[in-house]
Coordinates of C-alpha atoms in Angstrom, one line a residue:
M1 CA 12.7 -6.8 -20.7
G2 CA 12.2 -8.9 -17.5
G3 CA 11.1 -12.7 -17.3
K4 CA 8.2 -14.6 -17.1
V5 CA 6.2 -12.9 -13.8
S6 CA 5.2 -15.4 -11.0
Y7 CA 2.7 -14.3 -8.1
R8 CA 2.7 -14.7 -4.3
H9 CA -0.5 -14.3 -2.8
N10 CA -1.0 -13.0 0.9
V11 CA 2.7 -13.0 2.3
M12 CA 1.6 -10.2 4.8
R13 CA -1.2 -10.7 7.3
I14 CA -4.5 -8.0 6.5
D15 CA -6.1 -7.2 9.4
S16 CA -8.6 -4.8 8.6
I17 CA -9.6 -2.9 4.7
E18 CA -7.3 0.1 5.5
T19 CA -4.2 -2.5 5.7
F20 CA -5.6 -3.8 2.7
L21 CA -5.3 -0.7 0.8
N22 CA -1.7 0.7 2.2
V23 CA -0.2 -2.6 1.8
K24 CA 1.8 -2.7 -2.1
G25 CA 3.0 -5.9 -2.6
G26 CA 6.9 -5.9 -3.7
F27 CA 8.3 -7.0 -7.3
H28 CA 11.7 -8.5 -7.4
H29 CA 13.3 -11.1 -9.4
D30 CA 10.0 -11.4 -11.5
L31 CA 8.3 -12.2 -8.3
R32 CA 5.4 -10.0 -7.8
D33 CA 3.2 -10.0 -4.2
V34 CA -0.4 -9.9 -4.4
Y35 CA -3.3 -10.1 -2.2
F36 CA -6.4 -12.2 -2.1
I37 CA -8.7 -11.3 0.8
R38 CA -12.3 -11.8 2.0
G39 CA -13.6 -9.5 4.8
L40 CA -15.9 -11.3 6.7
G41 CA -18.9 -9.6 8.1
E42 CA -19.5 -5.5 8.2
P43 CA -16.8 -2.8 10.2
E44 CA -18.6 0.0 12.0
R45 CA -20.2 2.5 9.9
Y46 CA -19.9 0.1 6.8
V47 CA -21.4 2.1 4.1
E48 CA -19.7 6.1 5.4
K49 CA -16.4 4.1 5.8
M50 CA -16.8 2.6 2.0
A51 CA -17.6 6.4 1.0
E52 CA -14.9 7.5 2.9
I53 CA -12.6 5.3 0.8
D54 CA -14.0 6.0 -2.3
K55 CA -12.8 9.7 -1.6
R56 CA -9.8 8.5 -0.7
M57 CA -9.1 6.4 -3.1
D58 CA -10.2 8.7 -6.2
R59 CA -7.4 11.4 -5.0
E60 CA -4.7 8.7 -4.8
M61 CA -5.8 7.8 -8.7
K62 CA -5.2 11.2 -9.5
S63 CA -2.3 11.5 -8.2
G64 CA -1.1 8.7 -10.5
R65 CA -0.4 6.5 -7.2
L66 CA -2.8 4.0 -8.2
T67 CA -5.8 1.9 -10.3
Y68 CA -9.0 1.5 -7.8
V69 CA -12.2 -0.3 -9.1
R70 CA -14.9 -0.9 -6.5
A71 CA -17.1 -3.7 -8.6
K72 CA -20.7 -4.3 -7.6
P73 CA -22.4 -7.5 -8.9
L74 CA -20.7 -9.0 -12.0
P75 CA -23.4 -8.1 -15.0
R76 CA -25.0 -10.9 -17.0
L77 CA -24.0 -11.3 -20.5
S78 CA -27.5 -11.3 -22.2
D79 CA -26.7 -9.1 -25.4
V80 CA -26.7 -11.4 -28.6
E81 CA -24.0 -9.7 -30.4
E82 CA -21.7 -9.4 -27.3
T83 CA -22.1 -13.5 -27.0
A84 CA -21.4 -14.2 -30.1
F85 CA -18.0 -12.1 -29.6
Y86 CA -17.0 -14.0 -26.5
T87 CA -17.9 -17.0 -27.7
K88 CA -15.9 -16.4 -31.0
A89 CA -12.4 -15.3 -28.9
F90 CA -12.9 -18.4 -26.3
D91 CA -13.3 -20.5 -28.9
G92 CA -10.3 -19.0 -30.7
W93 CA -8.5 -19.5 -27.9
R94 CA -9.5 -22.9 -27.1
A95 CA -7.8 -23.9 -30.9
G96 CA -4.8 -22.2 -30.2
G97 CA -5.1 -19.0 -31.1
K98 CA -4.5 -15.4 -28.8
L99 CA -6.7 -13.9 -26.3
T100 CA -8.6 -11.1 -27.6
L101 CA -11.3 -8.6 -25.5
K102 CA -13.9 -6.2 -27.1
K103 CA -13.0 -3.3 -25.6
M104 CA -9.6 -3.3 -23.4
Q105 CA -6.5 -3.0 -25.4
F106 CA -3.0 -4.0 -24.3
G107 CA 0.5 -4.8 -25.3
D108 CA 2.1 -8.1 -26.2
R109 CA 3.5 -8.0 -22.1
F110 CA 0.5 -7.9 -20.6
A111 CA -1.2 -10.3 -23.1
E112 CA 1.3 -13.1 -21.9
M113 CA 0.1 -12.4 -18.6
L114 CA -3.6 -12.5 -19.5
E115 CA -2.7 -15.8 -21.2
D116 CA -1.1 -17.4 -18.5
A117 CA -3.4 -15.9 -15.8
Y118 CA -6.6 -16.9 -18.1
R119 CA -5.4 -20.6 -18.4
E120 CA -4.8 -21.5 -14.5
T121 CA -8.3 -19.7 -13.9
V122 CA -10.1 -22.1 -16.3
Q123 CA -8.1 -25.3 -15.0
K124 CA -8.9 -24.4 -11.8
Y125 CA -12.6 -24.4 -12.4
K126 CA -12.3 -27.7 -14.0
T127 CA -10.6 -29.1 -10.9
I128 CA -13.1 -28.2 -8.4
K129 CA -16.1 -29.6 -10.5
N130 CA -16.8 -33.5 -10.9
G131 CA -17.9 -34.4 -14.2
I132 CA -17.4 -31.0 -15.4
S133 CA -19.0 -31.1 -19.2
E134 CA -16.8 -29.0 -21.7
S135 CA -20.0 -26.6 -22.3
M136 CA -19.6 -25.6 -18.4
I137 CA -16.0 -24.8 -19.3
R138 CA -17.1 -23.1 -22.5
N139 CA -19.7 -21.1 -20.4
F140 CA -17.0 -20.4 -17.6
G141 CA -14.3 -18.9 -19.8
I142 CA -16.7 -16.7 -22.1
K143 CA -18.0 -15.1 -18.7
V144 CA -14.8 -14.2 -17.7
L145 CA -13.5 -12.8 -21.0
Y146 CA -16.9 -10.3 -20.3
W147 CA -16.2 -9.2 -17.1
L148 CA -12.7 -8.4 -17.8
D149 CA -13.6 -6.1 -20.7
C150 CA -16.9 -4.8 -18.3
L151 CA -15.0 -4.5 -14.8
M152 CA -11.5 -3.6 -15.7
D153 CA -11.7 -1.7 -18.8
G154 CA -9.0 1.0 -18.7
S155 CA -7.5 -0.1 -15.5
F156 CA -4.6 -2.0 -17.3
Q157 CA -3.7 1.2 -19.5
G158 CA -0.3 1.7 -18.8
W159 CA 0.3 -1.7 -17.4
N160 CA 3.5 -2.8 -16.3
E161 CA 4.6 -5.7 -13.3
R162 CA 4.8 -2.8 -10.7
S163 CA 1.5 -1.5 -11.5
C164 CA -0.5 -1.1 -7.9
I165 CA -4.2 -1.8 -8.9
K166 CA -6.9 -1.7 -5.7
V167 CA -10.2 -4.4 -6.2
I168 CA -12.7 -4.0 -4.0
A169 CA -15.9 -6.1 -4.3
E170 CA -19.1 -7.2 -2.5
N171 CA -20.9 -10.1 -1.7
V172 CA -19.2 -12.8 -4.2
V173 CA -21.5 -16.1 -3.8
K174 CA -20.8 -18.2 -6.7
E175 CA -17.5 -20.0 -7.4
Q176 CA -17.2 -18.9 -11.0
E177 CA -17.0 -15.2 -9.5
Y178 CA -14.9 -15.8 -6.9
L179 CA -12.5 -17.1 -9.9
F180 CA -12.5 -14.5 -11.5
Y181 CA -11.4 -12.2 -8.6
Y182 CA -8.7 -14.5 -8.6
C183 CA -7.8 -13.8 -12.2
L184 CA -7.1 -10.6 -11.5
T185 CA -4.5 -11.5 -9.0
L186 CA -2.6 -13.2 -11.3
L187 CA -2.7 -9.5 -13.4
G188 CA -1.1 -8.1 -10.2
C189 CA -4.2 -6.8 -8.8
D190 CA -4.8 -6.9 -5.2
V191 CA -8.7 -8.0 -4.1
L192 CA -10.4 -8.0 -1.5
V193 CA -13.8 -9.5 -1.5
V194 CA -16.1 -7.8 1.5
E195 CA -18.4 -10.7 2.5
N196 CA -20.9 -8.5 4.6
K197 CA -24.3 -10.4 4.3
K198 CA -22.6 -14.0 4.5
D199 CA -19.3 -16.0 3.5
A200 CA -18.9 -17.4 0.0
E201 CA -20.5 -20.8 -0.3
I202 CA -17.9 -22.3 -2.5
D203 CA -15.7 -25.1 -2.3
E204 CA -13.1 -25.5 0.6
G205 CA -10.2 -25.7 -1.8
L206 CA -11.4 -22.7 -3.2
K207 CA -11.6 -20.8 0.0
Q208 CA -8.2 -21.6 0.4
L209 CA -6.9 -19.5 -2.6
S210 CA -7.8 -15.9 -0.3
G211 CA -7.0 -15.4 3.2
T212 CA -9.8 -13.9 5.8
V213 CA -10.2 -10.7 8.0
R214 CA -12.9 -10.5 10.2
L215 CA -14.5 -6.8 9.8
G216 CA -17.6 -7.1 12.2
D217 CA -20.6 -9.5 12.9
Y218 CA -22.7 -9.9 9.2
G219 CA -25.6 -7.4 8.5
T220 CA -27.5 -6.3 5.4
A221 CA -26.3 -2.9 4.6
E222 CA -26.3 -1.8 1.1
T223 CA -23.2 0.4 -0.2
E224 CA -23.9 3.4 -3.0
A225 CA -22.7 2.3 -6.0
Y226 CA -19.0 3.7 -6.8
V227 CA -18.6 6.3 -9.8
P228 CA -15.0 6.3 -11.1
P229 CA -13.8 9.9 -11.5
D230 CA -12.8 11.7 -14.7
L231 CA -8.9 11.2 -15.1
H232 CA -9.1 12.8 -18.5
I233 CA -9.6 16.7 -16.7
H234 CA -6.9 18.1 -16.7
M235 CA -5.7 18.6 -13.5
A236 CA -3.5 21.9 -12.1
P237 CA -0.2 20.8 -10.3
E238 CA -1.3 20.0 -6.6
E239 CA -1.2 23.0 -4.1
E240 CA 1.3 23.0 -0.9
E241 CA -1.6 21.9 2.2
A242 CA -1.1 24.9 4.2
L243 CA -2.9 25.6 7.5
Q244 CA -3.2 28.3 9.5
Y245 CA -2.8 27.7 13.6
E246 CA -3.6 30.1 16.2
T247 CA -0.4 31.3 16.4
N248 CA -0.4 32.5 12.6
I249 CA 2.5 30.1 12.0
K250 CA 2.3 28.8 7.9
I251 CA 2.7 24.9 8.2
T252 CA 3.5 23.7 4.9
L253 CA 3.8 19.8 4.3
P254 CA 5.6 18.2 1.9
E255 CA 4.0 17.9 -1.7
R256 CA 2.2 14.3 -1.2
R257 CA 1.3 12.1 -4.4
P258 CA -2.2 10.7 -4.0
R259 CA -0.3 11.6 -0.5
R260 CA 3.9 16.3 30.6
T261 CA 7.1 17.8 32.4
S262 CA 10.4 18.1 31.2
N263 CA 12.4 14.7 31.5
T264 CA 15.9 15.8 33.1
N265 CA 16.7 13.1 35.3
K266 CA 19.4 10.4 34.4
T267 CA 16.5 7.6 33.8
D268 CA 13.6 7.7 32.3
S269 CA 10.4 6.7 34.9
G270 CA 8.3 4.7 32.4
T271 CA 11.2 2.7 30.8
G272 CA 13.5 2.4 33.5
Q273 CA 16.7 2.9 31.0
A274 CA 19.1 5.2 31.7
E275 CA 19.5 8.3 29.4
K276 CA 22.3 8.0 26.8
T277 CA 25.1 10.3 26.2
F278 CA 24.7 12.3 22.8
E279 CA 27.7 10.4 21.8
E280 CA 25.9 6.8 22.5
L281 CA 22.9 8.4 20.7
A282 CA 24.6 9.5 17.5
R283 CA 26.4 5.9 17.3
L284 CA 22.8 4.7 16.7
A285 CA 22.4 6.3 13.4
S286 CA 24.0 3.2 11.7
S287 CA 20.4 2.3 12.0
I288 CA 19.4 5.3 9.9
V289 CA 19.6 5.0 6.0
M290 CA 19.8 7.9 3.2
I291 CA 17.7 6.9 0.4
A292 CA 18.4 8.2 -3.4
V293 CA 14.8 8.1 -5.6
H294 CA 15.4 7.4 -9.0
D295 CA 12.7 8.1 -12.2
K296 CA 12.9 5.5 -14.9
N297 CA 15.7 6.4 -16.4
G298 CA 17.9 6.2 -13.1
D299 CA 18.2 10.0 -12.4
V300 CA 18.1 11.1 -9.0
I301 CA 14.6 13.0 -8.2
G302 CA 15.2 13.7 -4.4
T303 CA 16.7 12.2 -1.5
G304 CA 15.2 11.4 2.2
S305 CA 16.2 9.5 4.8
G306 CA 14.4 6.5 6.5
I307 CA 14.6 4.0 9.9
M308 CA 15.6 0.5 9.9
I309 CA 12.6 -1.2 11.6
G310 CA 12.8 -5.0 10.9
T311 CA 15.5 -7.3 10.6
D312 CA 14.7 -9.0 7.1
G313 CA 15.9 -5.8 5.3
F314 CA 12.6 -3.2 6.3
I315 CA 13.0 0.4 6.5
L316 CA 10.5 2.9 7.5
T317 CA 10.5 6.1 5.3
N318 CA 8.2 9.1 4.6
D319 CA 5.0 8.5 2.1
H320 CA 6.2 11.5 0.4
V321 CA 9.7 10.5 0.1
A322 CA 8.8 6.9 -1.7
A323 CA 6.4 8.3 -3.9
G324 CA 6.7 9.0 -7.7
G325 CA 10.0 7.0 -7.0
C326 CA 10.7 3.7 -9.9
F327 CA 13.2 2.5 -7.7
Y328 CA 15.6 3.3 -4.6
S329 CA 19.2 3.7 -4.0
V330 CA 20.2 3.0 0.1
R331 CA 23.3 3.9 1.9
I332 CA 24.0 2.7 4.9
E333 CA 27.1 3.9 7.5
E334 CA 30.1 2.4 7.7
D335 CA 28.6 0.1 4.6
D336 CA 30.7 1.0 0.9
Q337 CA 27.7 -1.2 -0.7
V338 CA 24.4 0.9 -2.4
Y339 CA 22.0 -1.3 -2.2
S340 CA 19.1 -0.6 -4.9
T341 CA 15.0 -1.8 -4.5
D342 CA 12.2 -0.9 -6.0
E343 CA 9.9 -2.7 -3.4
V344 CA 7.4 -0.8 -1.6
I345 CA 5.8 -2.6 0.6
K346 CA 3.1 -0.4 2.0
Y347 CA 2.1 3.0 2.5
N348 CA -0.2 5.6 3.8
S349 CA -0.3 9.1 2.2
N350 CA -2.4 10.3 5.0
L351 CA 0.3 9.1 7.5
D352 CA 2.9 10.1 5.7
L353 CA 4.5 6.7 5.9
A354 CA 5.7 4.0 3.6
V355 CA 7.9 1.1 4.1
I356 CA 10.7 -0.6 1.7
R357 CA 12.7 -3.0 1.7
I358 CA 16.7 -3.8 0.8
D359 CA 18.2 -7.4 0.6
K360 CA 20.3 -6.9 3.5
K361 CA 20.2 -8.0 7.4
L362 CA 19.4 -4.8 9.5
K363 CA 19.9 -4.0 12.9
P364 CA 16.6 -2.2 13.7
L365 CA 15.9 0.8 16.2
D366 CA 13.3 0.3 19.3
I367 CA 10.5 2.2 18.8
Y368 CA 8.9 3.9 21.9
E369 CA 5.9 2.1 23.0
G370 CA 4.3 5.2 25.4
K371 CA 4.9 3.7 28.5
Q372 CA 5.3 7.6 29.6
R373 CA 3.1 10.9 27.9
L374 CA 5.7 12.5 26.0
A375 CA 6.1 16.2 27.5
R376 CA 7.0 19.4 26.1
G377 CA 10.6 20.1 27.0
Q378 CA 12.0 16.9 27.0
K379 CA 15.1 16.3 24.9
V380 CA 14.9 14.7 21.6
V381 CA 18.0 14.1 19.1
A382 CA 16.9 14.1 15.4
I383 CA 19.1 12.1 12.8
G384 CA 19.0 12.1 9.0
S385 CA 20.6 13.0 5.9
P386 CA 19.5 17.2 5.4
L387 CA 20.8 18.0 1.6
G388 CA 22.8 15.0 1.4
F389 CA 24.7 15.4 4.1
F390 CA 24.8 11.9 5.3
N391 CA 23.7 10.8 8.9
S392 CA 23.6 14.1 10.7
V393 CA 23.0 14.5 14.3
S394 CA 21.2 17.3 16.1
D395 CA 19.4 18.0 19.4
G396 CA 16.9 19.8 20.5
I397 CA 13.9 19.5 22.8
I398 CA 9.8 18.6 22.2
S399 CA 8.7 22.2 21.6
G400 CA 4.8 21.3 21.4
F401 CA 2.0 18.7 19.9
R402 CA -0.1 19.6 16.9
K403 CA -2.6 17.6 14.8
I404 CA -3.3 18.3 11.3
D405 CA -5.0 16.5 8.8
G406 CA -6.1 14.5 11.7
V407 CA -2.3 13.1 12.4
D408 CA -1.2 13.9 15.6
M409 CA 2.3 15.1 15.0
I410 CA 5.3 16.0 17.0
Q411 CA 6.4 20.1 17.1
F412 CA 10.5 20.0 18.4
T413 CA 13.4 22.6 17.5
A414 CA 16.3 20.0 16.4
P415 CA 17.4 21.3 13.6
T416 CA 16.4 19.8 10.6
S417 CA 16.7 20.5 6.2
H418 CA 15.4 19.1 2.7
G419 CA 16.7 15.6 2.9
S420 CA 15.9 14.9 6.5
S421 CA 12.4 13.5 5.8
G422 CA 12.6 9.8 7.3
G423 CA 14.8 10.3 9.8
A424 CA 14.4 9.5 13.4
V425 CA 13.5 11.6 16.0
L426 CA 14.9 9.7 19.4
N427 CA 14.6 10.2 23.1
M428 CA 17.6 10.1 25.3
Q429 CA 16.8 6.5 25.8
G430 CA 17.7 6.3 21.4
E431 CA 14.0 4.6 21.1
V432 CA 12.0 6.1 18.0
I433 CA 9.2 8.9 19.1
G434 CA 8.5 10.1 15.4
I435 CA 9.7 10.6 12.3
S436 CA 10.7 13.4 10.9
T437 CA 8.1 14.8 8.2
A438 CA 7.9 18.2 7.6
G439 CA 9.0 22.0 8.3
V440 CA 7.7 25.6 9.0
D441 CA 7.8 28.1 6.1
S442 CA 10.0 31.1 7.6
G443 CA 10.5 29.5 11.0
Q444 CA 14.1 28.6 13.0
N445 CA 14.1 25.1 14.2
I446 CA 10.3 24.4 14.0
N447 CA 9.8 20.9 12.5
L448 CA 7.2 18.1 12.5
A449 CA 7.1 14.5 13.2
V450 CA 4.9 11.8 12.6
G451 CA 4.7 10.2 16.3
Y452 CA 4.9 6.8 17.5
E453 CA 1.0 6.4 18.0
S454 CA 1.0 6.2 14.5
I455 CA 4.1 4.6 13.8
L456 CA 3.5 1.9 16.1
P457 CA 0.2 0.1 14.2
F458 CA 1.6 0.5 11.2
V459 CA 5.1 -1.2 11.3
K460 CA 3.5 -3.7 13.0
G461 CA 4.5 -7.2 12.0
F462 CA 7.8 -5.8 10.2
R463 CA 9.4 -5.6 13.6
G464 CA 10.2 -9.3 14.1
H465 CA 11.4 -9.7 10.6

């Protein structure tokens, strides 16, 4: 059992709803990163976008990746019997007893976190109200307990310090409701408050508790109520995602848990950089890592590769490599130390991308920025750890471009095998043009990589660190 958990808010800049959903706060040395964000205004197609997000989060919940809550206005406490229960619960807590809730069941570890979060939230309310009375504090404390039961019943089932819980609320205008959502962040939840009609009219000091992102102009849209999926229905194992193309080749993506003309010149006209020799490109393997994925018992349940993309320990890999792991062991070429981490900083199941972090200064690779279009026949080099053979280097060409599940992918011929997922596909200047992601059944040297167009925005914010 670990020590007392502390929470650190908004360590990364959130620039969209998608970024909020994709980022996963790290947990290291009893310090957990969480996010509390106010989204101001309406993004384009706001109602449709929220419906799409609900469906995506349903898939993520069914896969066991996270818990998702989308809240409409918080309910009023009007029932006499319920009012009596939560009043008694608050009075008992103020008298030195343990917090009790009517619906929510939890163990001793969560009870300790809840006690600390609740105490801090009540204290925040006291500090922003001049001349606040005991009855006002009491009424606020009773409401918070009631809202916890109404909104989060079942969401903390199986809770631990690494649980990923995403909460989206809409049009929170009152200080008490705002502080309730802040309380959820002290229990490890990431909370996005979408203020699509106007910003909350609350104390400026309270506003500093949350970060902001401009989503668009203020509007009047009303989203449909969210109905959570029935997670108690027996779900069959997720089938492989297979697509049929005009060539009748069956392309099988790795299982996810929810989720031009040939360049033969010696210089690249788009970058002005000279082509490197294969020997020079092979030396870049020192910036490609091998990742072992461990379950809760410490057993290795899978392996993959990763690309150094930030000096402060940031490593890009595939989401299907990181998914399902409780922690990871990372090996670096010519380094005898094995680096252990449980920090998944960001992931996107649709793009099949994830970022993990280790405690070491790294030498990141450059990522191609698209100064010249990639072309069929263009030479590439792939570096990864197929079948556990650490940092194998192979060469080939770009043989085509595919769109799979809406994601642009590069088809290339450099040989790869299981374990290569998350490895780098480089151009002859040594820049990352893709990340190895999938292969093709019954096909030789037909492999797929998520392209730099998807990688660049995903790793924005990591590259300078």
